[in-house]
PDB file of C-alpha atoms in Angstrom:
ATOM      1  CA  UNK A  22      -5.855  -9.908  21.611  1.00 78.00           C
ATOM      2  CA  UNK A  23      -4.170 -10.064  18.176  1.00 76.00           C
ATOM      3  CA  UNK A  24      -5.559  -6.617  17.763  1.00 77.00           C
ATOM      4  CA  UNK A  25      -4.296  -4.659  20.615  1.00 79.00           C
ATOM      5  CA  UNK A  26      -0.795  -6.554  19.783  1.00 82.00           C
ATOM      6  CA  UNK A  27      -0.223  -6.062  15.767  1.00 83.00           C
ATOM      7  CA  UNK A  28       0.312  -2.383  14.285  1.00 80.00           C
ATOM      8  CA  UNK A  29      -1.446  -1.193  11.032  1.00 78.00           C
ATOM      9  CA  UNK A  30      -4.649  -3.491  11.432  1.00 81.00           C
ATOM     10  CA  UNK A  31      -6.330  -2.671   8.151  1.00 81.00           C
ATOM     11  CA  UNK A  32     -10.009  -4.071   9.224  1.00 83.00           C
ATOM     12  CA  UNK A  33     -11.384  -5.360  12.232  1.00 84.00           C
ATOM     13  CA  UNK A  34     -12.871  -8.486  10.822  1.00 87.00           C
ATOM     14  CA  UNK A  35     -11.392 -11.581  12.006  1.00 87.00           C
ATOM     15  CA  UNK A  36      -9.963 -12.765   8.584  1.00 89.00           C
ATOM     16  CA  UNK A  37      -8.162  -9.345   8.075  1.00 87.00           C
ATOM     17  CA  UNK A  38      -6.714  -9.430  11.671  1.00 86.00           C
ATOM     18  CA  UNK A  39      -5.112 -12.907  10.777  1.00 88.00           C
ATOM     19  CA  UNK A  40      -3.896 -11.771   8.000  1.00 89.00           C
ATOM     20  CA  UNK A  41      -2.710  -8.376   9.133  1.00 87.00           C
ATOM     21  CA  UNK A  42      -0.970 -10.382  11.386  1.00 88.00           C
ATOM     22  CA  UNK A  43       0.664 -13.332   9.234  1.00 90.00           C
ATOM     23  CA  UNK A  44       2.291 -10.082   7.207  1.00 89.00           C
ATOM     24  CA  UNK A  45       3.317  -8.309  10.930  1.00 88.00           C
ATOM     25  CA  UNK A  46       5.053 -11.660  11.813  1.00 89.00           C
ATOM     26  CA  UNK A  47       6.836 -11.942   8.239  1.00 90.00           C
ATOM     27  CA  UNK A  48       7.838  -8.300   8.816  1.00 88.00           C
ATOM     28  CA  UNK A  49       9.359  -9.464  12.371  1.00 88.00           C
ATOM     29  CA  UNK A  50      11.463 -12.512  10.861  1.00 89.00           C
ATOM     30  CA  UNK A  51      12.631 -10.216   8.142  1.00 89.00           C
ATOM     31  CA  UNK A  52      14.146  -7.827  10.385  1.00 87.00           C
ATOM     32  CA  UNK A  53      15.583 -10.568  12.538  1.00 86.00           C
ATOM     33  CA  UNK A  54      17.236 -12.224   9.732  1.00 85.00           C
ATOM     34  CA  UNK A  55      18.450  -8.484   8.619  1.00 85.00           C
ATOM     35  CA  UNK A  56      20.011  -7.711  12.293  1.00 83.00           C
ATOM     36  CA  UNK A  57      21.302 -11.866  12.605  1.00 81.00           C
ATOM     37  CA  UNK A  58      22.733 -10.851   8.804  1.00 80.00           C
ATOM     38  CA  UNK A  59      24.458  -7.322  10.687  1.00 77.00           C
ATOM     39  CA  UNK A  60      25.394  -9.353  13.171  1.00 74.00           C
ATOM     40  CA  UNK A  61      27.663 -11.745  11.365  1.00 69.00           C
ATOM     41  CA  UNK A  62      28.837  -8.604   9.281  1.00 63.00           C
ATOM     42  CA  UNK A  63      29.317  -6.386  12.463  1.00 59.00           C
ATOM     43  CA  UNK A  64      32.413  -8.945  13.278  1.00 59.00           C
ATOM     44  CA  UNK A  65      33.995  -8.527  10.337  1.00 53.00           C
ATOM     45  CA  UNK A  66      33.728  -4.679   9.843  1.00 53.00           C
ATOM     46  CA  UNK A  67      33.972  -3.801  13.597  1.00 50.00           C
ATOM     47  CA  UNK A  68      37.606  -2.551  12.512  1.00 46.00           C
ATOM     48  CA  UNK A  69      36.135  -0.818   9.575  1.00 51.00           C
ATOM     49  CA  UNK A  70      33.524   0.966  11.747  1.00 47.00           C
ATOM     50  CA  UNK A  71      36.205   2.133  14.084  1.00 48.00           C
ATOM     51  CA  UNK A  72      38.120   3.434  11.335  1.00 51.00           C
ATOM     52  CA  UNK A  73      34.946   5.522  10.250  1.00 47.00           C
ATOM     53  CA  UNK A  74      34.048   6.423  14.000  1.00 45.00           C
ATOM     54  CA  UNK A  75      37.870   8.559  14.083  1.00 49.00           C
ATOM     55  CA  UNK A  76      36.714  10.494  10.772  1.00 49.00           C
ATOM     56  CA  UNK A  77      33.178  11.199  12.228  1.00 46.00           C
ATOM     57  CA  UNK A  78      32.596  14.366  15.002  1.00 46.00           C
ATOM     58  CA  UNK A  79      31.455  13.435  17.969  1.00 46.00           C
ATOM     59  CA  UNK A  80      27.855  14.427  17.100  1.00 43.00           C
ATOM     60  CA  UNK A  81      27.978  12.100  14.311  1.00 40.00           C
ATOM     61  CA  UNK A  82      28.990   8.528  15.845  1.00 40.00           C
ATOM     62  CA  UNK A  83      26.432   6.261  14.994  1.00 40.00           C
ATOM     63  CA  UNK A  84      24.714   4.449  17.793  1.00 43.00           C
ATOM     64  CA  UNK A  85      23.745   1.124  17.463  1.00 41.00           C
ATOM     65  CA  UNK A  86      19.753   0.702  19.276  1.00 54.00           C
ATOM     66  CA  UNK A  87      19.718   4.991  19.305  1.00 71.00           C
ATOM     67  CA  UNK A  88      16.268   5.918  19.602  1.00 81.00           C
ATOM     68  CA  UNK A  89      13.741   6.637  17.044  1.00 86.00           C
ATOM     69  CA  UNK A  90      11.537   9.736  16.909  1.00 88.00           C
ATOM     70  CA  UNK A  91       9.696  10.537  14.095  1.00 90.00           C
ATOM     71  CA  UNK A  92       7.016  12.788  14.059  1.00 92.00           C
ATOM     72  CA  UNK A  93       4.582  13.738  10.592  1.00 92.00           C
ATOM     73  CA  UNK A  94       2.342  16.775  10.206  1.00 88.00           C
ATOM     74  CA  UNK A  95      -0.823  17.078   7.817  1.00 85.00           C
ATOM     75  CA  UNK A  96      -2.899  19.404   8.242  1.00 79.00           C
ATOM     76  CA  UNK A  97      -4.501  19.250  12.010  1.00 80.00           C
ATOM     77  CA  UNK A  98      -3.457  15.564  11.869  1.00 88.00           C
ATOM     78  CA  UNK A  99       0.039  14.476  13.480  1.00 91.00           C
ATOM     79  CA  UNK A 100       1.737  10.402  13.312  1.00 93.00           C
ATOM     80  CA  UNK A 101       4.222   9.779  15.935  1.00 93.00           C
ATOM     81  CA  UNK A 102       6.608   7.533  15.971  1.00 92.00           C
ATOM     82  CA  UNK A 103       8.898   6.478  18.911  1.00 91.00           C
ATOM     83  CA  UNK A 104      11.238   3.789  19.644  1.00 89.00           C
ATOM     84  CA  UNK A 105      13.456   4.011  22.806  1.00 87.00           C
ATOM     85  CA  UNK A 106      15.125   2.607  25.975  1.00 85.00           C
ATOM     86  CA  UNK A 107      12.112   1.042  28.287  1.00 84.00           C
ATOM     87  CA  UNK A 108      11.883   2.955  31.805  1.00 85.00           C
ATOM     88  CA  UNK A 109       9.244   3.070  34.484  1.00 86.00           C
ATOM     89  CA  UNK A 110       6.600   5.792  33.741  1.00 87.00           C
ATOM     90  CA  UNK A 111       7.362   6.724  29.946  1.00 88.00           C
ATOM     91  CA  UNK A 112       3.781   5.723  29.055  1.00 88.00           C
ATOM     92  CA  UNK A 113       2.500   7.541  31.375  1.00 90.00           C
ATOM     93  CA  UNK A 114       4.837  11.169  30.656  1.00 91.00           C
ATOM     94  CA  UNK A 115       4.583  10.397  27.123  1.00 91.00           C
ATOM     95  CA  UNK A 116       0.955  10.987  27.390  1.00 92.00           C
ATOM     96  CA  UNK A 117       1.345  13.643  29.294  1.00 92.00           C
ATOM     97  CA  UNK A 118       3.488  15.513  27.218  1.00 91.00           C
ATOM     98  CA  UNK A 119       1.705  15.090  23.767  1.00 91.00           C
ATOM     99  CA  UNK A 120      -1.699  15.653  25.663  1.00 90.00           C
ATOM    100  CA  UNK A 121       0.114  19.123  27.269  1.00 90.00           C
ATOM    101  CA  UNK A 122       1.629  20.156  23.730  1.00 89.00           C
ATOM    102  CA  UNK A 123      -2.237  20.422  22.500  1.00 89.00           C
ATOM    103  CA  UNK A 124      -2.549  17.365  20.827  1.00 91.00           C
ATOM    104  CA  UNK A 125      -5.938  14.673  21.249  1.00 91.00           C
ATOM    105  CA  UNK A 126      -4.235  11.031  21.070  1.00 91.00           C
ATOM    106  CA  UNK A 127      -6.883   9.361  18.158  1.00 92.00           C
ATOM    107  CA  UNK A 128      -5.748   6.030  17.998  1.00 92.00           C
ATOM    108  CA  UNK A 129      -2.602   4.658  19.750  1.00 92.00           C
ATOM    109  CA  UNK A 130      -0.297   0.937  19.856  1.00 91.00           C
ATOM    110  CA  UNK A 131       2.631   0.224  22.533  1.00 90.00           C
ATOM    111  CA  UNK A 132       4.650  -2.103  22.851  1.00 87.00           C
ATOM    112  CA  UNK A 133       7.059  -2.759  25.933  1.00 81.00           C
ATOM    113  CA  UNK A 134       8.685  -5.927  24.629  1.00 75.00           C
ATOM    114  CA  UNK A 135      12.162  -5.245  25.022  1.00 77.00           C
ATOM    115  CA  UNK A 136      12.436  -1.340  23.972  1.00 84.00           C
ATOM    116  CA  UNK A 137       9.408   1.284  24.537  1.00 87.00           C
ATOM    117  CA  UNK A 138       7.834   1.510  21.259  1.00 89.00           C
ATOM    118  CA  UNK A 139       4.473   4.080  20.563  1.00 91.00           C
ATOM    119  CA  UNK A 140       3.170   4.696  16.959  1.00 92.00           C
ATOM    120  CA  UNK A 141       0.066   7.445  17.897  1.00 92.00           C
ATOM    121  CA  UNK A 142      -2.183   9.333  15.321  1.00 92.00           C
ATOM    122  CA  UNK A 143      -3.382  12.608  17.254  1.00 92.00           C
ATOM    123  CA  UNK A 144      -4.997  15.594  15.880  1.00 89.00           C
ATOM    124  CA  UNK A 145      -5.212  18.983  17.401  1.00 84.00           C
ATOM    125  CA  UNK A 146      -7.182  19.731  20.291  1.00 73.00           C
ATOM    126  CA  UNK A 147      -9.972  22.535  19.967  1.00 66.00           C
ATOM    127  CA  UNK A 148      -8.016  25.065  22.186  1.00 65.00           C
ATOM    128  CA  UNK A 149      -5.058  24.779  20.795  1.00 61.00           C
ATOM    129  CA  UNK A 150      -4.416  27.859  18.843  1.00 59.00           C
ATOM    130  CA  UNK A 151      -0.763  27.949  18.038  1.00 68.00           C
ATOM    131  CA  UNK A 152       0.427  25.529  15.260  1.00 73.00           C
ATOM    132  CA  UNK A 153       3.686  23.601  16.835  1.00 80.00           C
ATOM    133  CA  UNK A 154       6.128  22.372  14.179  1.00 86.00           C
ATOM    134  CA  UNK A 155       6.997  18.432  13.970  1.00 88.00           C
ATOM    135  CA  UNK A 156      10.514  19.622  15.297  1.00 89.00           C
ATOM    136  CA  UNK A 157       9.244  21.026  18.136  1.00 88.00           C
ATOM    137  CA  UNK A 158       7.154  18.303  18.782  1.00 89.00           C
ATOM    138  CA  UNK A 159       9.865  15.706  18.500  1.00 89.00           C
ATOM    139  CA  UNK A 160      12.143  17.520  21.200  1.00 88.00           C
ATOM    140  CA  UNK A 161       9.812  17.763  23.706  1.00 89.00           C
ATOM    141  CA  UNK A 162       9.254  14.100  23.441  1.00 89.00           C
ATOM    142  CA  UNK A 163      13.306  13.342  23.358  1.00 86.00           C
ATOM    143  CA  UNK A 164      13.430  15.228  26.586  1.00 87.00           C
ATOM    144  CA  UNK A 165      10.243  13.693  28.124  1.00 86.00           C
ATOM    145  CA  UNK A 166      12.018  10.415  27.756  1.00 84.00           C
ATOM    146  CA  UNK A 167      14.718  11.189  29.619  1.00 81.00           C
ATOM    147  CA  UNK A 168      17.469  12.208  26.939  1.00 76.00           C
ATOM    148  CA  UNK A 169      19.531  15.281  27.144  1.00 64.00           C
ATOM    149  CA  UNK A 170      20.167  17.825  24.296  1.00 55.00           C
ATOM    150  CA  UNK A 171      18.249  17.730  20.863  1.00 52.00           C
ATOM    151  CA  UNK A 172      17.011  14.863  18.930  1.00 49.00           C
ATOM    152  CA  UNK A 173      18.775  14.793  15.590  1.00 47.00           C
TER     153      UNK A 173
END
């Protein structure tokens, strides 16, 4: 269970599970003391961060839980990386979309804890002739999630 649960399991022995997953959950409360941390801050500087927000074009406001897409090339190989808004389906069209774009999902971990979260290592499928650039990638997953425009 542990397995299907923690991200970046370096070995599938038992021992290495536990402890892939002792450093997972030390990588959890870090970030939660970080955001508890942002969260104390975020009071104090909420008139700051208005401030900023007037200088900034609208393009630029920073979003506080704005979704993540990251997607790395090598070679035939391609990581993606999303974070997002949960809604009904997105595993499903996400799948969909990288398996329509030409790309063989290789190994694959979701979570659907409070946001939708995929990290997926693919690698070109045998018919797929044209070379597709991370970029290109990435926006056709923004839009398959249900956001408008471009990713930036």
């Amino acid at each position: 269970m542990l397995r299907s649960i923690v991200p970046k399991i370096s070995k599938m022995d038992r021992t290495s599970i536990l402890g892939d997953t002792i450093d997972y959950m030390k990588e959890l409360l870090e970030r939660i003391n970080k955001l508890q941390e942002e969260g104390i801050e975020e009071g104090t500087n909420q008139i700051n961060l208005m401030d900023i927000s007037k200088e900034l074009k609208p393009s630029e406001v920073l979003v506080r839980n704005s979704p993540k897409f990251d997607v790395e090339r090598r070679d035939m190989d391609t990581r993606i990386d999303i974070c997002c808004a949960a809604k009904p389906g997105l595993l499903l069209s996400t799948v969909n979309t990288i398996e329509a774009l030409g790309l063989e999902i290789q190994q694959c971990v979701i979570s659907c804890f409070n946001d939708f979260s995929m990290q997926a290592s693919c690698s070109e499928g045998a018919e797929q002739r044209t070379l597709l650039s991370p970029e290109d990638i990435k926006q056709a997953l923004f839009r398959n999630a249900g956001y408008g425009g471009r990713c930036l």
